mmCIF file of C-alpha atoms in Angstrom:
data_model
loop_
_atom_site.group_PDB
_atom_site.id
_atom_site.type_symbol
_atom_site.label_atom_id
_atom_site.label_comp_id
_atom_site.label_asym_id
_atom_site.label_seq_id
_atom_site.Cartn_x
_atom_site.Cartn_y
_atom_site.Cartn_z
ATOM 1 C CA UNK R 1 12.383 2.913 19.630
ATOM 2 C CA UNK R 2 12.302 -0.846 19.113
ATOM 3 C CA UNK R 3 15.331 -2.761 17.858
ATOM 4 C CA UNK R 4 13.848 -3.389 14.409
ATOM 5 C CA UNK R 5 12.895 0.254 13.899
ATOM 6 C CA UNK R 6 16.325 1.328 15.121
ATOM 7 C CA UNK R 7 18.006 -1.082 12.689
ATOM 8 C CA UNK R 8 15.907 0.237 9.773
ATOM 9 C CA UNK R 9 16.681 3.816 10.810
ATOM 10 C CA UNK R 10 20.406 3.073 11.094
ATOM 11 C CA UNK R 11 20.614 1.397 7.706
ATOM 12 C CA UNK R 12 18.083 3.337 5.625
ATOM 13 C CA UNK R 13 17.770 6.831 7.110
ATOM 14 C CA UNK R 14 20.860 7.686 9.135
ATOM 15 C CA UNK R 15 23.302 7.765 6.172
ATOM 16 C CA UNK R 16 21.087 10.344 4.453
ATOM 17 C CA UNK R 17 20.629 12.284 7.683
ATOM 18 C CA UNK R 18 24.386 12.388 8.302
ATOM 19 C CA UNK R 19 25.156 13.464 4.725
ATOM 20 C CA UNK R 20 22.499 16.171 4.829
ATOM 21 C CA UNK R 21 23.694 17.375 8.243
ATOM 22 C CA UNK R 22 27.283 17.633 6.983
ATOM 23 C CA UNK R 23 26.243 19.453 3.801
ATOM 24 C CA UNK R 24 23.906 21.770 5.715
ATOM 25 C CA UNK R 25 26.616 22.673 8.205
ATOM 26 C CA UNK R 26 29.073 23.424 5.408
ATOM 27 C CA UNK R 27 26.553 25.485 3.449
ATOM 28 C CA UNK R 28 25.472 27.350 6.601
ATOM 29 C CA UNK R 29 29.061 28.230 7.417
ATOM 30 C CA UNK R 30 29.597 29.559 3.891
ATOM 31 C CA UNK R 31 26.252 31.345 3.475
ATOM 32 C CA UNK R 32 25.823 32.661 7.008
ATOM 33 C CA UNK R 33 22.050 32.143 6.849
ATOM 34 C CA UNK R 34 20.204 29.037 7.984
ATOM 35 C CA UNK R 35 17.207 29.774 5.759
ATOM 36 C CA UNK R 36 19.260 30.377 2.636
ATOM 37 C CA UNK R 37 21.263 27.247 3.467
ATOM 38 C CA UNK R 38 18.057 25.175 3.476
ATOM 39 C CA UNK R 39 17.150 26.471 0.028
ATOM 40 C CA UNK R 40 20.650 25.766 -1.317
ATOM 41 C CA UNK R 41 20.676 22.292 0.268
ATOM 42 C CA UNK R 42 17.305 21.534 -1.305
ATOM 43 C CA UNK R 43 18.614 22.595 -4.716
ATOM 44 C CA UNK R 44 21.753 20.480 -4.252
ATOM 45 C CA UNK R 45 19.702 17.386 -3.385
ATOM 46 C CA UNK R 46 17.396 18.002 -6.337
ATOM 47 C CA UNK R 47 20.356 18.229 -8.711
ATOM 48 C CA UNK R 48 22.026 15.181 -7.140
ATOM 49 C CA UNK R 49 19.005 12.908 -7.553
ATOM 50 C CA UNK R 50 17.958 14.277 -10.958
ATOM 51 C CA UNK R 51 19.601 11.416 -12.918
ATOM 52 C CA UNK R 52 17.886 8.849 -10.687
ATOM 53 C CA UNK R 53 14.554 10.607 -11.106
ATOM 54 C CA UNK R 54 15.032 10.737 -14.867
ATOM 55 C CA UNK R 55 15.562 6.967 -14.906
ATOM 56 C CA UNK R 56 12.571 6.418 -12.629
ATOM 57 C CA UNK R 57 10.379 8.550 -14.859
ATOM 58 C CA UNK R 58 11.530 6.597 -17.910
ATOM 59 C CA UNK R 59 10.586 3.342 -16.137
ATOM 60 C CA UNK R 60 7.195 4.807 -15.280
ATOM 61 C CA UNK R 61 6.573 5.705 -18.941
ATOM 62 C CA UNK R 62 7.706 2.237 -20.027
ATOM 63 C CA UNK R 63 5.392 0.580 -17.511
ATOM 64 C CA UNK R 64 2.469 2.708 -18.660
ATOM 65 C CA UNK R 65 3.086 1.705 -22.295
ATOM 66 C CA UNK R 66 3.149 -1.991 -21.408
ATOM 67 C CA UNK R 67 -0.026 -1.624 -19.341
ATOM 68 C CA UNK R 68 -1.752 0.156 -22.233
ATOM 69 C CA UNK R 69 -0.922 -2.794 -24.492
ATOM 70 C CA UNK R 70 -1.860 -5.487 -21.966
ATOM 71 C CA UNK R 71 -5.024 -3.979 -20.451
ATOM 72 C CA UNK R 72 -7.346 -4.428 -23.466
ATOM 73 C CA UNK R 73 -6.094 -7.953 -24.050
ATOM 74 C CA UNK R 74 -6.603 -8.898 -20.400
ATOM 75 C CA UNK R 75 -10.103 -7.385 -20.454
ATOM 76 C CA UNK R 76 -10.927 -9.435 -23.547
ATOM 77 C CA UNK R 77 -9.597 -12.630 -21.941
ATOM 78 C CA UNK R 78 -11.538 -11.882 -18.770
ATOM 79 C CA UNK R 79 -14.784 -11.430 -20.674
ATOM 80 C CA UNK R 80 -14.292 -14.542 -22.843
ATOM 81 C CA UNK R 81 -13.285 -17.170 -20.311
ATOM 82 C CA UNK R 82 -13.022 -17.964 -16.626
ATOM 83 C CA UNK R 83 -11.197 -20.143 -14.136
ATOM 84 C CA UNK R 84 -8.077 -22.041 -15.094
ATOM 85 C CA UNK R 85 -8.409 -21.189 -18.779
ATOM 86 C CA UNK R 86 -8.444 -17.452 -17.991
ATOM 87 C CA UNK R 87 -5.395 -17.823 -15.757
ATOM 88 C CA UNK R 88 -3.503 -19.829 -18.383
ATOM 89 C CA UNK R 89 -4.273 -17.334 -21.163
ATOM 90 C CA UNK R 90 -3.222 -14.361 -19.012
ATOM 91 C CA UNK R 91 0.015 -16.153 -18.054
ATOM 92 C CA UNK R 92 0.703 -16.833 -21.739
ATOM 93 C CA UNK R 93 0.062 -13.157 -22.500
ATOM 94 C CA UNK R 94 2.542 -12.110 -19.804
ATOM 95 C CA UNK R 95 5.081 -14.612 -21.127
ATOM 96 C CA UNK R 96 4.660 -13.297 -24.688
ATOM 97 C CA UNK R 97 5.457 -9.754 -23.522
ATOM 98 C CA UNK R 98 8.147 -10.902 -21.020
ATOM 99 C CA UNK R 99 6.149 -9.240 -18.256
ATOM 100 C CA UNK R 100 5.345 -10.106 -14.669
ATOM 101 C CA UNK R 101 2.722 -8.260 -12.601
ATOM 102 C CA UNK R 102 5.348 -7.458 -9.959
ATOM 103 C CA UNK R 103 6.963 -5.156 -12.542
ATOM 104 C CA UNK R 104 4.172 -2.657 -11.873
ATOM 105 C CA UNK R 105 6.222 -1.587 -8.845
ATOM 106 C CA UNK R 106 8.542 0.157 -11.300
ATOM 107 C CA UNK R 107 6.022 2.955 -11.645
ATOM 108 C CA UNK R 108 6.574 3.889 -7.982
ATOM 109 C CA UNK R 109 10.358 4.183 -8.135
ATOM 110 C CA UNK R 110 10.277 7.992 -8.178
ATOM 111 C CA UNK R 111 8.713 8.215 -4.754
ATOM 112 C CA UNK R 112 10.932 5.429 -3.399
ATOM 113 C CA UNK R 113 14.002 7.450 -4.396
ATOM 114 C CA UNK R 114 12.757 10.562 -2.599
ATOM 115 C CA UNK R 115 11.577 8.964 0.667
ATOM 116 C CA UNK R 116 15.038 8.379 2.234
ATOM 117 C CA UNK R 117 15.969 12.014 1.565
ATOM 118 C CA UNK R 118 12.687 13.195 3.072
ATOM 119 C CA UNK R 119 13.204 11.180 6.254
ATOM 120 C CA UNK R 120 16.873 12.158 6.373
ATOM 121 C CA UNK R 121 15.974 15.848 6.106
ATOM 122 C CA UNK R 122 13.252 15.485 8.734
ATOM 123 C CA UNK R 123 15.561 13.847 11.277
ATOM 124 C CA UNK R 124 18.412 16.208 10.421
ATOM 125 C CA UNK R 125 16.279 19.309 11.011
ATOM 126 C CA UNK R 126 14.609 17.790 14.068
ATOM 127 C CA UNK R 127 17.952 17.213 15.725
ATOM 128 C CA UNK R 128 19.622 20.424 14.551
ATOM 129 C CA UNK R 129 19.360 22.544 17.688
ATOM 130 C CA UNK R 130 21.182 25.559 16.301
ATOM 131 C CA UNK R 131 18.237 26.767 14.228
ATOM 132 C CA UNK R 132 15.631 26.897 16.982
ATOM 133 C CA UNK R 133 14.227 30.440 17.325
ATOM 134 C CA UNK R 134 16.397 31.921 14.539
ATOM 135 C CA UNK R 135 14.682 33.850 11.709
ATOM 136 C CA UNK R 136 14.563 32.143 8.309
ATOM 137 C CA UNK R 137 16.668 34.702 6.447
#
């Protein structure tokens, strides 16, 4: 593993992996079943990130509304003019709606919230030697 990948792993993935490993160990000790513990851990993570997902979904809806308002106007501008005039009119449209094209990233926030947990769970289960060869339930 290269130094950059290791640094990204250490900063972005390892905290989630460590938290999931700790929670999984605690749940496994209480439940006595590795399979049931995975289900409970999954439910706990889902409940924990639910407020973040709700906010991300609200941003996605907001972005879709703005795009629905802007799209026909941009199509009209595109059909009516070209070059610098088109660019200037589209910039004025964005300014009128206090919008920047980079804001379209907001619609992908839901997946960006889930990715660290996915990688954390993958690395946690990959390195969890105690479950190898044990039945699910």
